[in-house]
DNA sequence: GACCTGCTGCGGCTTG
C-alpha cells in the first residue's frame, strides 16, 4: 500500500483539498517510518520543506486509527521553542485537524486561562507547548501528569537543533524523561530540524538508551541554486588622497548602507547585522537614505529589545508581498517563524557559526526556480606601520570565507556532549522535588542522572551538589528525619515565583517610553543621563527622565543620536572553523565570489601570513616583550591556554586561532611556561579566575563545583595541554633546523 | 567579540 493510502480518510481528504500533486519524499518517508511502528524519528528538510506535515500526517492518522491507551489525556504533544512558532503551527494544525475533529490546544504564557482550564478539565487532541509551560505543569500539577499524558502517543520537538546543546535542551530531555517515569510508558519522540550538524548526536539527544534505533528521514538536497558575493571595505587609518571624493561620509558603514539601499530596495530581504547596536546603526542610515530621496520607508530594525508591537509590525510587513520590506535584524529572524521567502540574505561581518549562517540562508530561495542569495559584507582596517598582526591577517575576512566554504561542504557545528550542566541540574533537583512533594536522593539520582540527561554527573559529584544546596546558608533543600529531601526556605521561595520555570538567565533592563508608549528595553548597565541622545527602534531620541527604581526611561524625538550598548558574551568559534581559516590563509585559490577589494585583501592577508611564517613558527615575536602564538584552534582550547598562561602573569588577548602574549609582568620565559603546562595533568592550579558564574543557578554553587562545570564545557584542559606540547615541539624543531 | 528563548495563580475589578 502506498503512503497516501495508509493515512486516515480525513487526512486524505485534507491533502486533496490542498491541491498537492503528490506527497514530498520526506513526507512519504515520515509516513512509512511512523505508521504501524513505535520508532523514534528525526525528520530533516530545508525550512518550509514540509517537515510539520511529514510528522503530523502519520501521527494524527495513528491517533484516529488506533485505540488510545486511556480515555483521557492529550493524544499528541508538540514542543516549540517560541511562542510565535506555536501560534503559527496551531493555525496549520487546526486546518489539518478540522476534518478529523481533533482538538488543537496552544499553551504558553500569552494564552488565556480560559483555554488552559478547559484543556485541563478535558485534555485531548494535540497540545502545543513551550518547555517552560510544560515545566510549570509538572511543578504546579505534579499529581495530574499521569492523567494528562497517559494517552500521549508521541512528543514532537520542533527546531531540534536549537535544543541539542543548550540549557533549555537539557531541561527538555529531563521533562520528556520525567513524563515517561510519571506515566510508566515509553513515549515516541519525533524531532524536526533544518540544520543538524551531526545526526548521531541528535539521535543520542532523542533517545540516549537506543540512539541507533532512531529512524532518520532526510529530504534529498534542497535544490535551490546558491549565489554569493563577498564584498570587502576599508576603514580607519589614513584615507589616500585620490580616494577622498566629493561625498561627505566616507566611512565603510556608509558605503555598505548605500550598497544595501541600492541593491535591496523594492523587494523583501533580511540583513543580519551581527549585534543589536549595529542593527540600529544600519537601520538608521538606511532610513536617512530613503528620506533624502523622498521615498517611502521600507527598511526597519528588528531585534529582541524592540517592543512586541514594533516587531510584529515588521514581521507582518515581511509576510505581505505587496509592500517591499527589508528587516535589518539579529538572530530574532533566524528561527522558523513563517515570514515567507525573502529575495536575499545580507550578512554584515562574519557570522559565529556555520549552523546559523545555514539557518539564515534557508530564508531565501524558497520558491521554485529562485536562487538562494547571500551578500556578505566585511570591513577591514587600513594598514599602518603599527597595525596589529590580527589586522594584517584580515581575520574577519578570512573567517567569512571559511564559513562560506564550510557551508558549501554542508558542515555544521556539532553539539558538545560532555557538559555537566550543573546550573540546570540544581533547577531540575528543585523541580522534581516540587513535582513529587519530596524525593529521596537515590530516586533523584536515577531520575536525573542514571536515566536522565545529567549522565555525566557521577554519584560523588551529585552528592556534592546536594550537600552544597542543602547547606544552611544556601538552604535550597533540606532533609527530613526519614531521609526524604524537601524544598528549603530559599528553595520554596524560588519555586513559588513564576520566574522559576525558565532555566536560562536574563539581564535586568530599563523600559524605554515615549509619550506613554513602550519602544523597547535596554540593559541596565548602560550609562545614561538626561540630555543624552540615542538611536533606538530605527529613530533618534533624547533622554528626558530616568526613573531608576521603576526602571523606566522617558524619551522624546531628537535629530542626533548614537546606538546604545546592548552588552553580550564573546562568541564561540569551533576548532573546525579555525582550521578552515588557516587552510584559507595557506591556500592559493581565490574564491570566485570575492569582489575586487575582497580579493586584494585576501592576497594581502596571505602575503603577510607567509612573511611572518606563522604557519611555520608557532610563536612569533611581535615586539620587545610581546609574542603571537598560533594556536590553530577554536575559542575553547585557545581560551584555556590563555587562562593557563595568565596564571603565570602573562597578559593575553585572544583572536581566531591566535593568542597575543605580553611578557612584561611574567615570572618566567614563555617557552618555560608552555613546558610546565605541557607536563601538567591538571591546569586548575594555574587559573587565576576560573569560576565564572554565567548561568542562572550558578550563584548557589561552590567555587569547586563552578570550576568543574566550566572545565566540562567552556574550557578544555586536555586540549590545551596537548596544544602546549604541540607548540613546543614545533618551536624545538625550528630551533634545531636553524642550527 | 554575540545572538536568542520563557513564565502562575489569584485577588479584585468591570460588565452583561
mmCIF file of N, CA and C in Angstrom, chain A residues 323-394:
data_model
loop_
_atom_site.group_PDB
_atom_site.id
_atom_site.type_symbol
_atom_site.label_atom_id
_atom_site.label_comp_id
_atom_site.label_asym_id
_atom_site.label_seq_id
_atom_site.Cartn_x
_atom_site.Cartn_y
_atom_site.Cartn_z
ATOM 1 N N UNK A 323 4.102 44.983 -0.123
ATOM 2 C CA UNK A 323 4.907 46.077 0.407
ATOM 3 C C UNK A 323 6.368 45.660 0.503
ATOM 4 N N UNK A 324 7.255 46.242 -0.333
ATOM 5 C CA UNK A 324 8.660 45.847 -0.223
ATOM 6 C C UNK A 324 9.199 46.183 1.165
ATOM 7 N N UNK A 325 9.847 45.211 1.806
ATOM 8 C CA UNK A 325 10.323 45.387 3.178
ATOM 9 C C UNK A 325 11.656 44.693 3.391
ATOM 10 N N UNK A 326 12.613 45.416 3.934
ATOM 11 C CA UNK A 326 13.861 44.790 4.358
ATOM 12 C C UNK A 326 13.991 44.966 5.861
ATOM 13 N N UNK A 327 14.178 43.827 6.579
ATOM 14 C CA UNK A 327 14.403 43.904 8.022
ATOM 15 C C UNK A 327 15.898 43.832 8.280
ATOM 16 N N UNK A 328 16.419 44.838 9.009
ATOM 17 C CA UNK A 328 17.794 44.765 9.492
ATOM 18 C C UNK A 328 17.678 44.124 10.867
ATOM 19 N N UNK A 329 18.313 42.940 11.055
ATOM 20 C CA UNK A 329 17.942 42.155 12.230
ATOM 21 C C UNK A 329 19.103 41.400 12.859
ATOM 22 N N UNK A 330 18.825 40.831 14.035
ATOM 23 C CA UNK A 330 19.742 39.888 14.694
ATOM 24 C C UNK A 330 19.143 38.506 14.499
ATOM 25 N N UNK A 331 19.544 37.537 15.317
ATOM 26 C CA UNK A 331 19.041 36.178 15.090
ATOM 27 C C UNK A 331 17.559 36.016 15.432
ATOM 28 N N UNK A 332 16.870 37.108 15.808
ATOM 29 C CA UNK A 332 15.421 37.005 16.030
ATOM 30 C C UNK A 332 14.700 36.469 14.807
ATOM 31 N N UNK A 333 15.221 36.785 13.610
ATOM 32 C CA UNK A 333 14.517 36.330 12.398
ATOM 33 C C UNK A 333 15.196 35.105 11.788
ATOM 34 N N UNK A 334 15.968 34.390 12.631
ATOM 35 C CA UNK A 334 16.699 33.216 12.139
ATOM 36 C C UNK A 334 15.862 31.949 12.275
ATOM 37 N N UNK A 335 15.045 31.870 13.320
ATOM 38 C CA UNK A 335 14.265 30.657 13.571
ATOM 39 C C UNK A 335 13.052 30.562 12.670
ATOM 40 N N UNK A 336 12.299 29.439 12.832
ATOM 41 C CA UNK A 336 11.269 29.088 11.866
ATOM 42 C C UNK A 336 9.959 29.836 11.847
ATOM 43 N N UNK A 337 9.878 31.067 12.393
ATOM 44 C CA UNK A 337 8.619 31.794 12.273
ATOM 45 C C UNK A 337 8.371 32.057 10.794
ATOM 46 N N UNK A 338 7.129 31.878 10.357
ATOM 47 C CA UNK A 338 6.837 31.967 8.943
ATOM 48 C C UNK A 338 6.758 33.426 8.495
ATOM 49 N N UNK A 339 7.802 33.885 7.766
ATOM 50 C CA UNK A 339 7.761 35.243 7.221
ATOM 51 C C UNK A 339 7.799 35.195 5.697
ATOM 52 N N UNK A 340 7.516 34.017 5.142
ATOM 53 C CA UNK A 340 7.563 33.877 3.701
ATOM 54 C C UNK A 340 8.989 33.811 3.202
ATOM 55 N N UNK A 341 9.175 33.880 1.903
ATOM 56 C CA UNK A 341 10.509 33.795 1.332
ATOM 57 C C UNK A 341 11.054 35.192 1.074
ATOM 58 N N UNK A 342 12.343 35.398 1.327
ATOM 59 C CA UNK A 342 12.941 36.685 1.008
ATOM 60 C C UNK A 342 13.838 36.534 -0.221
ATOM 61 N N UNK A 343 14.068 37.650 -0.917
ATOM 62 C CA UNK A 343 14.886 37.598 -2.127
ATOM 63 C C UNK A 343 16.334 37.329 -1.767
ATOM 64 N N UNK A 344 16.843 38.070 -0.783
ATOM 65 C CA UNK A 344 18.248 37.903 -0.485
ATOM 66 C C UNK A 344 18.537 38.059 0.999
ATOM 67 N N UNK A 345 19.589 37.381 1.441
ATOM 68 C CA UNK A 345 20.052 37.483 2.818
ATOM 69 C C UNK A 345 21.392 38.206 2.800
ATOM 70 N N UNK A 346 21.487 39.309 3.539
ATOM 71 C CA UNK A 346 22.767 40.002 3.650
ATOM 72 C C UNK A 346 23.340 39.733 5.030
ATOM 73 N N UNK A 347 24.654 39.621 5.106
ATOM 74 C CA UNK A 347 25.315 39.336 6.368
ATOM 75 C C UNK A 347 26.466 40.333 6.494
ATOM 76 N N UNK A 348 26.409 41.188 7.536
ATOM 77 C CA UNK A 348 27.478 42.167 7.722
ATOM 78 C C UNK A 348 28.440 41.649 8.774
ATOM 79 N N UNK A 349 29.692 41.406 8.394
ATOM 80 C CA UNK A 349 30.668 40.777 9.290
ATOM 81 C C UNK A 349 30.484 39.271 9.276
ATOM 82 N N UNK A 350 31.553 38.543 9.633
ATOM 83 C CA UNK A 350 31.473 37.083 9.612
ATOM 84 C C UNK A 350 30.531 36.606 10.709
ATOM 85 N N UNK A 351 29.710 35.568 10.409
ATOM 86 C CA UNK A 351 28.864 35.001 11.460
ATOM 87 C C UNK A 351 29.709 34.181 12.446
ATOM 88 N N UNK A 352 29.106 33.741 13.568
ATOM 89 C CA UNK A 352 29.857 32.981 14.572
ATOM 90 C C UNK A 352 29.820 31.488 14.322
ATOM 91 N N UNK A 353 28.720 31.021 13.724
ATOM 92 C CA UNK A 353 28.646 29.588 13.435
ATOM 93 C C UNK A 353 28.115 29.354 12.020
ATOM 94 N N UNK A 354 28.559 28.237 11.421
ATOM 95 C CA UNK A 354 28.078 27.848 10.102
ATOM 96 C C UNK A 354 26.596 27.472 10.199
ATOM 97 N N UNK A 355 26.229 26.860 11.341
ATOM 98 C CA UNK A 355 24.833 26.436 11.521
ATOM 99 C C UNK A 355 23.887 27.628 11.407
ATOM 100 N N UNK A 356 24.253 28.762 12.013
ATOM 101 C CA UNK A 356 23.329 29.886 11.940
ATOM 102 C C UNK A 356 23.370 30.534 10.556
ATOM 103 N N UNK A 357 24.530 30.515 9.888
ATOM 104 C CA UNK A 357 24.586 31.005 8.505
ATOM 105 C C UNK A 357 23.619 30.198 7.633
ATOM 106 N N UNK A 358 23.658 28.868 7.809
ATOM 107 C CA UNK A 358 22.794 27.986 7.022
ATOM 108 C C UNK A 358 21.324 28.262 7.314
ATOM 109 N N UNK A 359 21.014 28.428 8.595
ATOM 110 C CA UNK A 359 19.645 28.696 9.004
ATOM 111 C C UNK A 359 19.143 29.996 8.368
ATOM 112 N N UNK A 360 20.020 31.029 8.357
ATOM 113 C CA UNK A 360 19.653 32.315 7.787
ATOM 114 C C UNK A 360 19.420 32.197 6.279
ATOM 115 N N UNK A 361 20.325 31.441 5.605
ATOM 116 C CA UNK A 361 20.198 31.298 4.158
ATOM 117 C C UNK A 361 18.939 30.538 3.771
ATOM 118 N N UNK A 362 18.450 29.700 4.702
ATOM 119 C CA UNK A 362 17.215 28.950 4.454
ATOM 120 C C UNK A 362 16.020 29.863 4.258
ATOM 121 N N UNK A 363 16.181 31.146 4.594
ATOM 122 C CA UNK A 363 15.098 32.119 4.434
ATOM 123 C C UNK A 363 14.955 32.602 3.003
ATOM 124 N N UNK A 364 16.004 32.384 2.195
ATOM 125 C CA UNK A 364 15.974 32.895 0.817
ATOM 126 C C UNK A 364 15.944 31.724 -0.167
ATOM 127 N N UNK A 365 15.385 31.951 -1.352
ATOM 128 C CA UNK A 365 15.345 30.915 -2.385
ATOM 129 C C UNK A 365 14.383 29.791 -2.071
ATOM 130 N N UNK A 366 13.284 30.122 -1.399
ATOM 131 C CA UNK A 366 12.357 29.056 -1.035
ATOM 132 C C UNK A 366 11.311 28.781 -2.098
ATOM 133 N N UNK A 367 11.181 29.708 -3.051
ATOM 134 C CA UNK A 367 10.222 29.442 -4.123
ATOM 135 C C UNK A 367 10.931 28.749 -5.270
ATOM 136 N N UNK A 368 10.219 27.842 -5.925
ATOM 137 C CA UNK A 368 10.814 27.051 -7.001
ATOM 138 C C UNK A 368 11.438 27.962 -8.050
ATOM 139 N N UNK A 369 12.642 27.614 -8.502
ATOM 140 C CA UNK A 369 13.293 28.359 -9.571
ATOM 141 C C UNK A 369 14.004 29.610 -9.106
ATOM 142 N N UNK A 370 13.869 29.970 -7.795
ATOM 143 C CA UNK A 370 14.554 31.166 -7.307
ATOM 144 C C UNK A 370 15.807 30.772 -6.551
ATOM 145 N N UNK A 371 16.913 31.476 -6.821
ATOM 146 C CA UNK A 371 18.152 31.123 -6.133
ATOM 147 C C UNK A 371 18.133 31.605 -4.686
ATOM 148 N N UNK A 372 19.007 30.991 -3.871
ATOM 149 C CA UNK A 372 19.237 31.479 -2.528
ATOM 150 C C UNK A 372 20.457 32.397 -2.615
ATOM 151 N N UNK A 373 20.289 33.656 -2.156
ATOM 152 C CA UNK A 373 21.327 34.664 -2.389
ATOM 153 C C UNK A 373 21.920 35.177 -1.080
ATOM 154 N N UNK A 374 23.262 35.142 -0.984
ATOM 155 C CA UNK A 374 23.950 35.701 0.182
ATOM 156 C C UNK A 374 24.815 36.882 -0.255
ATOM 157 N N UNK A 375 24.601 38.032 0.384
ATOM 158 C CA UNK A 375 25.501 39.176 0.199
ATOM 159 C C UNK A 375 26.275 39.343 1.494
ATOM 160 N N UNK A 376 27.550 38.975 1.467
ATOM 161 C CA UNK A 376 28.385 39.067 2.657
ATOM 162 C C UNK A 376 29.222 40.344 2.576
ATOM 163 N N UNK A 377 29.181 41.148 3.636
ATOM 164 C CA UNK A 377 29.973 42.389 3.688
ATOM 165 C C UNK A 377 31.022 42.261 4.785
ATOM 166 N N UNK A 378 32.230 42.727 4.512
ATOM 167 C CA UNK A 378 33.275 42.631 5.521
ATOM 168 C C UNK A 378 34.085 43.919 5.569
ATOM 169 N N UNK A 379 34.221 44.497 6.768
ATOM 170 C CA UNK A 379 35.010 45.719 6.942
ATOM 171 C C UNK A 379 36.372 45.348 7.521
ATOM 172 N N UNK A 380 37.445 45.832 6.916
ATOM 173 C CA UNK A 380 38.801 45.601 7.430
ATOM 174 C C UNK A 380 39.500 46.939 7.640
ATOM 175 N N UNK A 381 40.493 46.941 8.550
ATOM 176 C CA UNK A 381 41.203 48.185 8.878
ATOM 177 C C UNK A 381 42.261 48.513 7.822
ATOM 178 N N UNK A 382 42.387 49.803 7.472
ATOM 179 C CA UNK A 382 43.509 50.224 6.631
ATOM 180 C C UNK A 382 44.787 49.978 7.408
ATOM 181 N N UNK A 383 45.794 49.392 6.761
ATOM 182 C CA UNK A 383 47.023 49.041 7.492
ATOM 183 C C UNK A 383 47.953 50.230 7.627
ATOM 184 N N UNK A 384 48.588 50.310 8.802
ATOM 185 C CA UNK A 384 49.621 51.312 9.051
ATOM 186 C C UNK A 384 50.830 50.573 9.591
ATOM 187 N N UNK A 385 51.904 51.312 9.792
ATOM 188 C CA UNK A 385 53.127 50.693 10.301
ATOM 189 C C UNK A 385 52.867 49.921 11.589
ATOM 190 N N UNK A 386 52.042 50.539 12.458
ATOM 191 C CA UNK A 386 51.829 49.964 13.791
ATOM 192 C C UNK A 386 50.715 48.909 13.807
ATOM 193 N N UNK A 387 50.164 48.585 12.646
ATOM 194 C CA UNK A 387 48.994 47.702 12.628
ATOM 195 C C UNK A 387 49.288 46.339 13.247
ATOM 196 N N UNK A 388 48.284 45.811 13.907
ATOM 197 C CA UNK A 388 48.374 44.537 14.590
ATOM 198 C C UNK A 388 48.352 43.390 13.582
ATOM 199 N N UNK A 389 48.993 42.262 13.968
ATOM 200 C CA UNK A 389 49.010 41.117 13.053
ATOM 201 C C UNK A 389 47.604 40.601 12.745
ATOM 202 N N UNK A 390 46.702 40.685 13.743
ATOM 203 C CA UNK A 390 45.331 40.216 13.501
ATOM 204 C C UNK A 390 44.683 41.008 12.370
ATOM 205 N N UNK A 391 45.012 42.312 12.280
ATOM 206 C CA UNK A 391 44.524 43.114 11.161
ATOM 207 C C UNK A 391 45.255 42.753 9.876
ATOM 208 N N UNK A 392 46.571 42.514 10.000
ATOM 209 C CA UNK A 392 47.355 42.168 8.807
ATOM 210 C C UNK A 392 46.895 40.836 8.204
ATOM 211 N N UNK A 393 46.460 39.919 9.062
ATOM 212 C CA UNK A 393 45.983 38.618 8.560
ATOM 213 C C UNK A 393 44.520 38.681 8.120
ATOM 214 N N UNK A 394 43.880 39.831 8.284
ATOM 215 C CA UNK A 394 42.490 40.026 7.829
ATOM 216 C C UNK A 394 41.584 38.911 8.357
#
